[in-house]
PDB file of C-alpha atoms and ligand atoms in Angstrom:
ATOM      1  CA  MET A  23     125.245 141.026 120.520  1.00 44.00           C
ATOM      2  CA  ALA A  24     123.910 140.772 116.978  1.00 46.00           C
ATOM      3  CA  VAL A  25     122.578 137.472 115.807  1.00 48.00           C
ATOM      4  CA  ILE A  26     122.981 137.273 112.061  1.00 45.00           C
ATOM      5  CA  SER A  27     120.838 134.868 110.116  1.00 45.00           C
ATOM      6  CA  ARG A  28     122.737 133.435 107.186  1.00 44.00           C
ATOM      7  CA  GLY A  29     119.627 132.165 105.446  1.00 43.00           C
ATOM      8  CA  PHE A  30     119.086 128.802 103.926  1.00 46.00           C
ATOM      9  CA  HIS A  31     121.407 128.721 100.873  1.00 46.00           C
ATOM     10  CA  GLY A  32     119.486 126.828  98.255  1.00 47.00           C
ATOM     11  CA  ARG A  33     117.095 125.158 100.613  1.00 47.00           C
ATOM     12  CA  ARG A  34     113.463 125.992 100.783  1.00 48.00           C
ATOM     13  CA  PRO A  35     113.143 127.931 104.047  1.00 46.00           C
ATOM     14  CA  ASP A  36     110.140 125.869 105.123  1.00 47.00           C
ATOM     15  CA  SER A  37     111.503 122.459 104.184  1.00 53.00           C
ATOM     16  CA  GLY A  38     113.822 121.897 107.135  1.00 61.00           C
ATOM     17  CA  ARG A  39     114.714 118.542 105.626  1.00 77.00           C
ATOM     18  CA  LYS A  40     118.086 116.967 105.134  1.00 90.00           C
ATOM     19  CA  LEU A  41     119.526 115.691 101.879  1.00 97.00           C
ATOM     20  CA  PRO A  42     121.139 112.240 101.762  1.00 98.00           C
ATOM     21  CA  PRO A  43     124.852 112.322 100.879  1.00 97.00           C
ATOM     22  CA  GLY A  44     125.621 113.342  97.295  1.00 97.00           C
ATOM     23  CA  GLN A  45     122.079 114.510  96.521  1.00 98.00           C
ATOM     24  CA  TYR A  46     120.797 117.959  95.481  1.00 97.00           C
ATOM     25  CA  GLU A  47     117.277 119.327  95.781  1.00 97.00           C
ATOM     26  CA  THR A  48     115.081 119.752  92.737  1.00 97.00           C
ATOM     27  CA  PHE A  49     111.699 121.439  92.527  1.00 97.00           C
ATOM     28  CA  ASP A  50     110.457 119.995  89.250  1.00 96.00           C
ATOM     29  CA  PHE A  51     109.609 116.324  88.819  1.00 97.00           C
ATOM     30  CA  PRO A  52     112.028 114.665  86.367  1.00 97.00           C
ATOM     31  CA  VAL A  53     110.833 111.659  84.373  1.00 97.00           C
ATOM     32  CA  LEU A  54     113.208 108.675  84.261  1.00 96.00           C
ATOM     33  CA  SER A  55     112.073 105.645  82.301  1.00 96.00           C
ATOM     34  CA  ALA A  56     114.208 102.889  80.825  1.00 95.00           C
ATOM     35  CA  GLY A  57     111.859 102.448  77.855  1.00 94.00           C
ATOM     36  CA  PRO A  58     108.636 103.705  76.301  1.00 96.00           C
ATOM     37  CA  THR A  59     105.696 104.579  78.556  1.00 98.00           C
ATOM     38  CA  PRO A  60     103.193 101.689  78.573  1.00 98.00           C
ATOM     39  CA  ARG A  61      99.620 102.916  78.187  1.00 96.00           C
ATOM     40  CA  VAL A  62      97.560 100.836  80.582  1.00 97.00           C
ATOM     41  CA  ARG A  63      93.870 101.635  80.822  1.00 97.00           C
ATOM     42  CA  ARG A  64      92.363 101.477  84.298  1.00 97.00           C
ATOM     43  CA  GLU A  65      89.772  98.964  83.116  1.00 97.00           C
ATOM     44  CA  ASP A  66      92.565  96.663  81.882  1.00 98.00           C
ATOM     45  CA  TRP A  67      94.873  97.178  84.846  1.00 98.00           C
ATOM     46  CA  GLU A  68      95.480  94.262  87.167  1.00 98.00           C
ATOM     47  CA  PHE A  69      97.783  93.760  90.134  1.00 98.00           C
ATOM     48  CA  THR A  70      98.727  90.384  91.550  1.00 98.00           C
ATOM     49  CA  ILE A  71     100.708  89.216  94.525  1.00 98.00           C
ATOM     50  CA  THR A  72     101.936  85.655  94.126  1.00 98.00           C
ATOM     51  CA  SER A  73     103.400  83.828  97.094  1.00 98.00           C
ATOM     52  CA  GLU A  74     106.381  81.491  96.927  1.00 98.00           C
ATOM     53  CA  THR A  75     103.939  78.558  96.867  1.00 98.00           C
ATOM     54  CA  GLY A  76     102.114  79.993  93.845  1.00 98.00           C
ATOM     55  CA  GLU A  77      99.054  81.271  95.701  1.00 98.00           C
ATOM     56  CA  ARG A  78      97.742  84.213  93.721  1.00 98.00           C
ATOM     57  CA  HIS A  79      95.949  87.321  95.004  1.00 98.00           C
ATOM     58  CA  ALA A  80      94.609  89.722  92.392  1.00 98.00           C
ATOM     59  CA  TRP A  81      93.108  93.213  92.356  1.00 98.00           C
ATOM     60  CA  ASP A  82      91.524  95.025  89.479  1.00 98.00           C
ATOM     61  CA  TRP A  83      90.850  98.762  89.471  1.00 98.00           C
ATOM     62  CA  ALA A  84      87.452  98.462  91.176  1.00 98.00           C
ATOM     63  CA  ARG A  85      88.780  96.201  93.907  1.00 98.00           C
ATOM     64  CA  LEU A  86      91.821  98.386  94.508  1.00 98.00           C
ATOM     65  CA  THR A  87      89.907 101.637  94.713  1.00 97.00           C
ATOM     66  CA  ALA A  88      87.366 100.122  97.108  1.00 98.00           C
ATOM     67  CA  LEU A  89      90.133  99.779  99.699  1.00 98.00           C
ATOM     68  CA  PRO A  90      90.920 102.438 102.305  1.00 98.00           C
ATOM     69  CA  THR A  91      93.727 104.735 101.201  1.00 98.00           C
ATOM     70  CA  GLN A  92      96.533 106.649 102.873  1.00 98.00           C
ATOM     71  CA  THR A  93      98.027 109.965 101.765  1.00 98.00           C
ATOM     72  CA  PRO A  94     101.757 109.812 102.493  1.00 98.00           C
ATOM     73  CA  THR A  95     103.873 112.959 102.091  1.00 98.00           C
ATOM     74  CA  VAL A  96     107.410 111.771 101.442  1.00 97.00           C
ATOM     75  CA  ASP A  97     110.802 112.796 100.076  1.00 97.00           C
ATOM     76  CA  LEU A  98     112.061 111.147  96.873  1.00 98.00           C
ATOM     77  CA  HIS A  99     115.720 110.358  96.222  1.00 98.00           C
ATOM     78  CA  CYS A 100     116.878 109.330  92.741  1.00 98.00           C
ATOM     79  CA  VAL A 101     120.213 107.603  92.199  1.00 98.00           C
ATOM     80  CA  THR A 102     120.963 110.212  89.482  1.00 97.00           C
ATOM     81  CA  LYS A 103     121.301 112.579  92.470  1.00 98.00           C
ATOM     82  CA  TRP A 104     118.129 114.640  92.512  1.00 98.00           C
ATOM     83  CA  SER A 105     115.893 114.664  95.575  1.00 98.00           C
ATOM     84  CA  LYS A 106     112.418 116.095  95.772  1.00 97.00           C
ATOM     85  CA  PHE A 107     111.037 117.004  99.175  1.00 97.00           C
ATOM     86  CA  GLY A 108     107.445 116.786 100.347  1.00 97.00           C
ATOM     87  CA  THR A 109     105.648 114.920  97.565  1.00 98.00           C
ATOM     88  CA  THR A 110     102.068 113.915  98.380  1.00 98.00           C
ATOM     89  CA  TRP A 111     100.503 110.724  97.089  1.00 98.00           C
ATOM     90  CA  GLU A 112      97.369 108.687  97.650  1.00 98.00           C
ATOM     91  CA  GLY A 113      97.223 104.944  97.526  1.00 98.00           C
ATOM     92  CA  VAL A 114      96.894 101.654  99.340  1.00 98.00           C
ATOM     93  CA  SER A 115      99.422 100.468 101.889  1.00 98.00           C
ATOM     94  CA  LEU A 116     101.263  97.258 101.046  1.00 98.00           C
ATOM     95  CA  ASP A 117     100.514  96.203 104.638  1.00 98.00           C
ATOM     96  CA  LEU A 118      96.868  95.987 103.654  1.00 98.00           C
ATOM     97  CA  LEU A 119      97.504  94.206 100.338  1.00 98.00           C
ATOM     98  CA  LEU A 120      99.804  91.676 102.015  1.00 98.00           C
ATOM     99  CA  ALA A 121      97.590  91.126 105.069  1.00 98.00           C
ATOM    100  CA  ASP A 122      95.857  88.022 103.679  1.00 95.00           C
ATOM    101  CA  VAL A 123      98.915  86.653 101.893  1.00 98.00           C
ATOM    102  CA  GLU A 124     100.352  83.664 103.673  1.00 98.00           C
ATOM    103  CA  THR A 125     104.072  83.698 103.130  1.00 98.00           C
ATOM    104  CA  ALA A 126     107.424  82.869 104.638  1.00 98.00           C
ATOM    105  CA  ALA A 127     109.273  84.552 101.760  1.00 98.00           C
ATOM    106  CA  GLY A 128     112.138  86.914 102.452  1.00 98.00           C
ATOM    107  CA  PHE A 129     112.107  88.820  99.172  1.00 98.00           C
ATOM    108  CA  ALA A 130     109.860  90.488  96.643  1.00 98.00           C
ATOM    109  CA  LEU A 131     110.387  90.838  92.913  1.00 98.00           C
ATOM    110  CA  VAL A 132     108.199  93.671  91.654  1.00 99.00           C
ATOM    111  CA  PHE A 133     107.219  93.610  87.991  1.00 98.00           C
ATOM    112  CA  SER A 134     105.702  96.254  85.756  1.00 98.00           C
ATOM    113  CA  TYR A 135     103.777  96.523  82.530  1.00 98.00           C
ATOM    114  CA  GLY A 136     106.528  96.933  79.929  1.00 98.00           C
ATOM    115  CA  GLY A 137     108.861  94.419  81.565  1.00 98.00           C
ATOM    116  CA  TYR A 138     110.678  96.455  84.229  1.00 98.00           C
ATOM    117  CA  THR A 139     111.500  94.618  87.441  1.00 98.00           C
ATOM    118  CA  THR A 140     113.066  95.518  90.781  1.00 98.00           C
ATOM    119  CA  ASN A 141     113.789  93.489  93.911  1.00 98.00           C
ATOM    120  CA  LEU A 142     113.748  94.245  97.602  1.00 98.00           C
ATOM    121  CA  PRO A 143     113.417  92.455 100.933  1.00 98.00           C
ATOM    122  CA  LEU A 144     109.760  91.802 101.775  1.00 98.00           C
ATOM    123  CA  GLU A 145     110.159  93.627 105.089  1.00 98.00           C
ATOM    124  CA  ASP A 146     110.843  96.851 103.167  1.00 98.00           C
ATOM    125  CA  LEU A 147     107.281  96.679 101.828  1.00 98.00           C
ATOM    126  CA  LEU A 148     105.804  96.336 105.336  1.00 98.00           C
ATOM    127  CA  ASP A 149     105.242  98.487 108.428  1.00 98.00           C
ATOM    128  CA  GLY A 150     104.007 101.600 106.673  1.00 98.00           C
ATOM    129  CA  LYS A 151     106.986 101.912 104.343  1.00 98.00           C
ATOM    130  CA  ALA A 152     105.384 101.217 100.942  1.00 98.00           C
ATOM    131  CA  TRP A 153     102.227 101.906  98.983  1.00 98.00           C
ATOM    132  CA  ILE A 154     100.786 101.366  95.561  1.00 98.00           C
ATOM    133  CA  VAL A 155      99.647 104.811  94.558  1.00 98.00           C
ATOM    134  CA  HIS A 156      97.246 106.106  91.905  1.00 98.00           C
ATOM    135  CA  THR A 157      97.159 109.806  92.848  1.00 98.00           C
ATOM    136  CA  TYR A 158      99.965 112.361  92.904  1.00 98.00           C
ATOM    137  CA  ASP A 159      99.513 115.886  94.246  1.00 98.00           C
ATOM    138  CA  GLY A 160      95.731 115.417  94.277  1.00 98.00           C
ATOM    139  CA  ALA A 161      95.399 114.325  90.635  1.00 98.00           C
ATOM    140  CA  PRO A 162      95.405 110.959  88.823  1.00 98.00           C
ATOM    141  CA  LEU A 163      98.994 109.783  88.422  1.00 98.00           C
ATOM    142  CA  ALA A 164     100.268 110.753  84.953  1.00 98.00           C
ATOM    143  CA  PRO A 165     101.380 107.909  82.635  1.00 98.00           C
ATOM    144  CA  GLU A 166     104.996 109.142  82.480  1.00 98.00           C
ATOM    145  CA  HIS A 167     105.215 108.953  86.299  1.00 98.00           C
ATOM    146  CA  GLY A 168     103.763 105.435  86.352  1.00 98.00           C
ATOM    147  CA  GLY A 169     100.012 105.859  86.010  1.00 98.00           C
ATOM    148  CA  PRO A 170      97.596 104.316  86.440  1.00 98.00           C
ATOM    149  CA  VAL A 171      99.409 102.855  89.460  1.00 98.00           C
ATOM    150  CA  ARG A 172     103.012 102.735  90.683  1.00 98.00           C
ATOM    151  CA  LEU A 173     104.821 101.386  93.682  1.00 99.00           C
ATOM    152  CA  LEU A 174     106.122 103.971  96.155  1.00 98.00           C
ATOM    153  CA  VAL A 175     108.977 102.910  98.457  1.00 98.00           C
ATOM    154  CA  PRO A 176     110.456 106.264  99.396  1.00 98.00           C
ATOM    155  CA  HIS A 177     113.055 105.096 101.926  1.00 98.00           C
ATOM    156  CA  LEU A 178     115.009 103.467  99.067  1.00 98.00           C
ATOM    157  CA  TYR A 179     116.338 105.072  95.875  1.00 98.00           C
ATOM    158  CA  LEU A 180     113.511 105.782  93.474  1.00 98.00           C
ATOM    159  CA  TRP A 181     114.406 103.018  90.994  1.00 98.00           C
ATOM    160  CA  LYS A 182     112.762 100.647  93.519  1.00 98.00           C
ATOM    161  CA  SER A 183     109.455 102.521  93.082  1.00 98.00           C
ATOM    162  CA  ALA A 184     108.316 100.591  90.006  1.00 98.00           C
ATOM    163  CA  LYS A 185     106.093 102.585  87.665  1.00 98.00           C
ATOM    164  CA  TRP A 186     103.111 100.885  85.902  1.00 98.00           C
ATOM    165  CA  VAL A 187     103.238  98.230  88.580  1.00 98.00           C
ATOM    166  CA  HIS A 188     101.626  94.933  87.574  1.00 98.00           C
ATOM    167  CA  GLY A 189     102.524  92.573  90.381  1.00 98.00           C
ATOM    168  CA  ILE A 190     104.802  91.229  93.053  1.00 98.00           C
ATOM    169  CA  GLN A 191     106.323  87.768  93.156  1.00 98.00           C
ATOM    170  CA  LEU A 192     107.359  86.689  96.647  1.00 98.00           C
ATOM    171  CA  THR A 193     110.516  84.593  96.653  1.00 98.00           C
ATOM    172  CA  GLU A 194     112.726  82.748  99.088  1.00 98.00           C
ATOM    173  CA  GLU A 195     115.852  83.842  97.247  1.00 98.00           C
ATOM    174  CA  ASP A 196     116.776  87.374  96.275  1.00 98.00           C
ATOM    175  CA  ASP A 197     116.534  87.634  92.470  1.00 98.00           C
ATOM    176  CA  PRO A 198     117.976  90.867  91.045  1.00 98.00           C
ATOM    177  CA  GLY A 199     115.692  93.141  89.010  1.00 98.00           C
ATOM    178  CA  PHE A 200     116.435  95.262  85.938  1.00 98.00           C
ATOM    179  CA  TRP A 201     118.838  97.860  87.352  1.00 98.00           C
ATOM    180  CA  GLU A 202     120.154  95.526  90.049  1.00 98.00           C
ATOM    181  CA  SER A 203     121.308  93.142  87.270  1.00 98.00           C
ATOM    182  CA  ALA A 204     122.933  96.098  85.485  1.00 98.00           C
ATOM    183  CA  GLY A 205     125.175  96.998  88.419  1.00 98.00           C
ATOM    184  CA  TYR A 206     122.992  99.073  90.704  1.00 98.00           C
ATOM    185  CA  HIS A 207     123.117  98.260  94.406  1.00 98.00           C
ATOM    186  CA  ASP A 208     120.937  95.359  95.509  1.00 98.00           C
ATOM    187  CA  TYR A 209     119.345  97.344  98.364  1.00 98.00           C
ATOM    188  CA  GLY A 210     119.714 101.047  97.528  1.00 98.00           C
ATOM    189  CA  ASP A 211     119.592 102.974 100.810  1.00 98.00           C
ATOM    190  CA  PRO A 212     120.132 106.668  99.931  1.00 98.00           C
ATOM    191  CA  TRP A 213     121.321 107.501 103.474  1.00 98.00           C
ATOM    192  CA  ARG A 214     124.165 104.972 103.105  1.00 98.00           C
ATOM    193  CA  GLU A 215     124.695 106.081  99.477  1.00 98.00           C
ATOM    194  CA  GLN A 216     124.200 102.551  98.132  1.00 98.00           C
ATOM    195  CA  ARG A 217     124.106 103.549  94.462  1.00 98.00           C
ATOM    196  CA  TYR A 218     126.074 100.785  92.769  1.00 97.00           C
ATOM    197  CA  ARG A 219     127.087  97.229  93.552  1.00 97.00           C
ATOM    198  CA  GLY A 220     129.949  97.361  96.050  1.00 94.00           C
ATOM    199  CA  ASP A 221     128.959 100.748  97.550  1.00 95.00           C
TER     200      ASP A 221
HETATM  201  N1  MTE B 309     108.456 100.466  85.195  1.00 67.39           N
HETATM  202  C1  MTE B 309     109.464 101.301  85.453  1.00 67.39           C
HETATM  203  N2  MTE B 309     109.560 101.825  86.689  1.00 67.39           N
HETATM  204  C2  MTE B 309     110.566 102.675  86.991  1.00 67.39           C
HETATM  205  C3  MTE B 309     111.532 103.017  86.026  1.00 67.39           C
HETATM  206  C4  MTE B 309     111.408 102.451  84.737  1.00 67.39           C
HETATM  207  O1  MTE B 309     112.220 102.683  83.823  1.00 67.39           O
HETATM  208  N3  MTE B 309     110.347 101.609  84.479  1.00 67.39           N
HETATM  209  N4  MTE B 309     112.565 103.850  86.358  1.00 67.39           N
HETATM  210  C5  MTE B 309     112.908 103.938  87.779  1.00 67.39           C
HETATM  211  C6  MTE B 309     113.830 105.002  88.057  1.00 67.39           C
HETATM  212  S1  MTE B 309     115.457 104.733  87.703  1.00 67.39           S
HETATM  213  C7  MTE B 309     113.434 106.147  88.681  1.00 67.39           C
HETATM  214  S2  MTE B 309     114.564 107.306  89.175  1.00 67.39           S
HETATM  215  C8  MTE B 309     112.013 106.433  88.930  1.00 67.39           C
HETATM  216  C9  MTE B 309     111.645 107.715  88.264  1.00 67.39           C
HETATM  217  O2  MTE B 309     110.313 108.043  88.525  1.00 67.39           O
HETATM  218  P1  MTE B 309     109.717 109.325  87.840  1.00 67.39           P
HETATM  219  O3  MTE B 309     109.912 109.161  86.350  1.00 67.39           O
HETATM  220  O4  MTE B 309     108.304 109.382  88.259  1.00 67.39           O
HETATM  221  O5  MTE B 309     110.546 110.500  88.348  1.00 67.39           O
HETATM  222  O6  MTE B 309     111.164 105.411  88.454  1.00 67.39           O
HETATM  223  C10 MTE B 309     111.655 104.109  88.630  1.00 67.39           C
HETATM  224  N5  MTE B 309     110.619 103.180  88.245  1.00 67.39           N
HETATM  225 MO1   MO B 310     116.619 106.491  88.811  1.00 67.39          MO
END
C-alpha cells in the first residue's frame, strides 16, 4: 500500500504550528503603528509600574539591563490577520518586574512613549506570559518595532504588545486603551477570534 505525502501546503515544513482561526502565515515582519515612531534614546528611557495606591517603581536602562533575562520564542498574531511563527526575543519577565509591587489590582493599563495605551487583566502579565523586550532575533530592537523596549504578550493579539513601552498603571477597574476604545475587543484572544467588541 502506497503512503502518499501531500506536503504542507503553504506551511513551513518544520513549523508544525497551528494558525488561530482566520489568520494566515507571513514570513516578513510587518510594521503596524498608529502614529509616528517615537525616537527614545536608551539613556532617556524610563519604565514605571504604578500601583493602584500610587506606589511607583521605576527602571532606567541600566537597572533594566542588570536584571536576568529570558529568551522566549513565540508566535505572533496580529488582528489584521497575519501570524508570524517562531520569533525570538530577549527581555525581562513581567513576573520579575512585578515581584516587589504590592497590589490587589485586577487590571493593567500599559502606556507608551507617543501616547499609545492598551489594557489587559493583570493576570495576563504574570506566570511567564509577558516580557518587556529589548532584543529581537539577536539584535537591538529596531525603533519601528518598538525599540528601545516593547511589551511582548504573545498569547493575545499583537496590539496588546505595546511598542516604546513607558509604563504600566495598575487599576481596580478595567479602563480601555487606544484600540479598545476604538472598537477592538477588550481582551483579544486570537484562539477565540476576539477581534472586535462583541466577538
Ligand atoms: N506604541 C504602540 N504600540 C503598538 C502599536 C502602536 O501603534 N503604538 N500598534 C500595535 C499593533 S496594532 C500591532 S499589530 C503591533 C505591531 O507590531 P510590529 O509593528 O512590531 O509588527 O504593535 C502594537 N503595539
Ligand atoms: Mo495590529
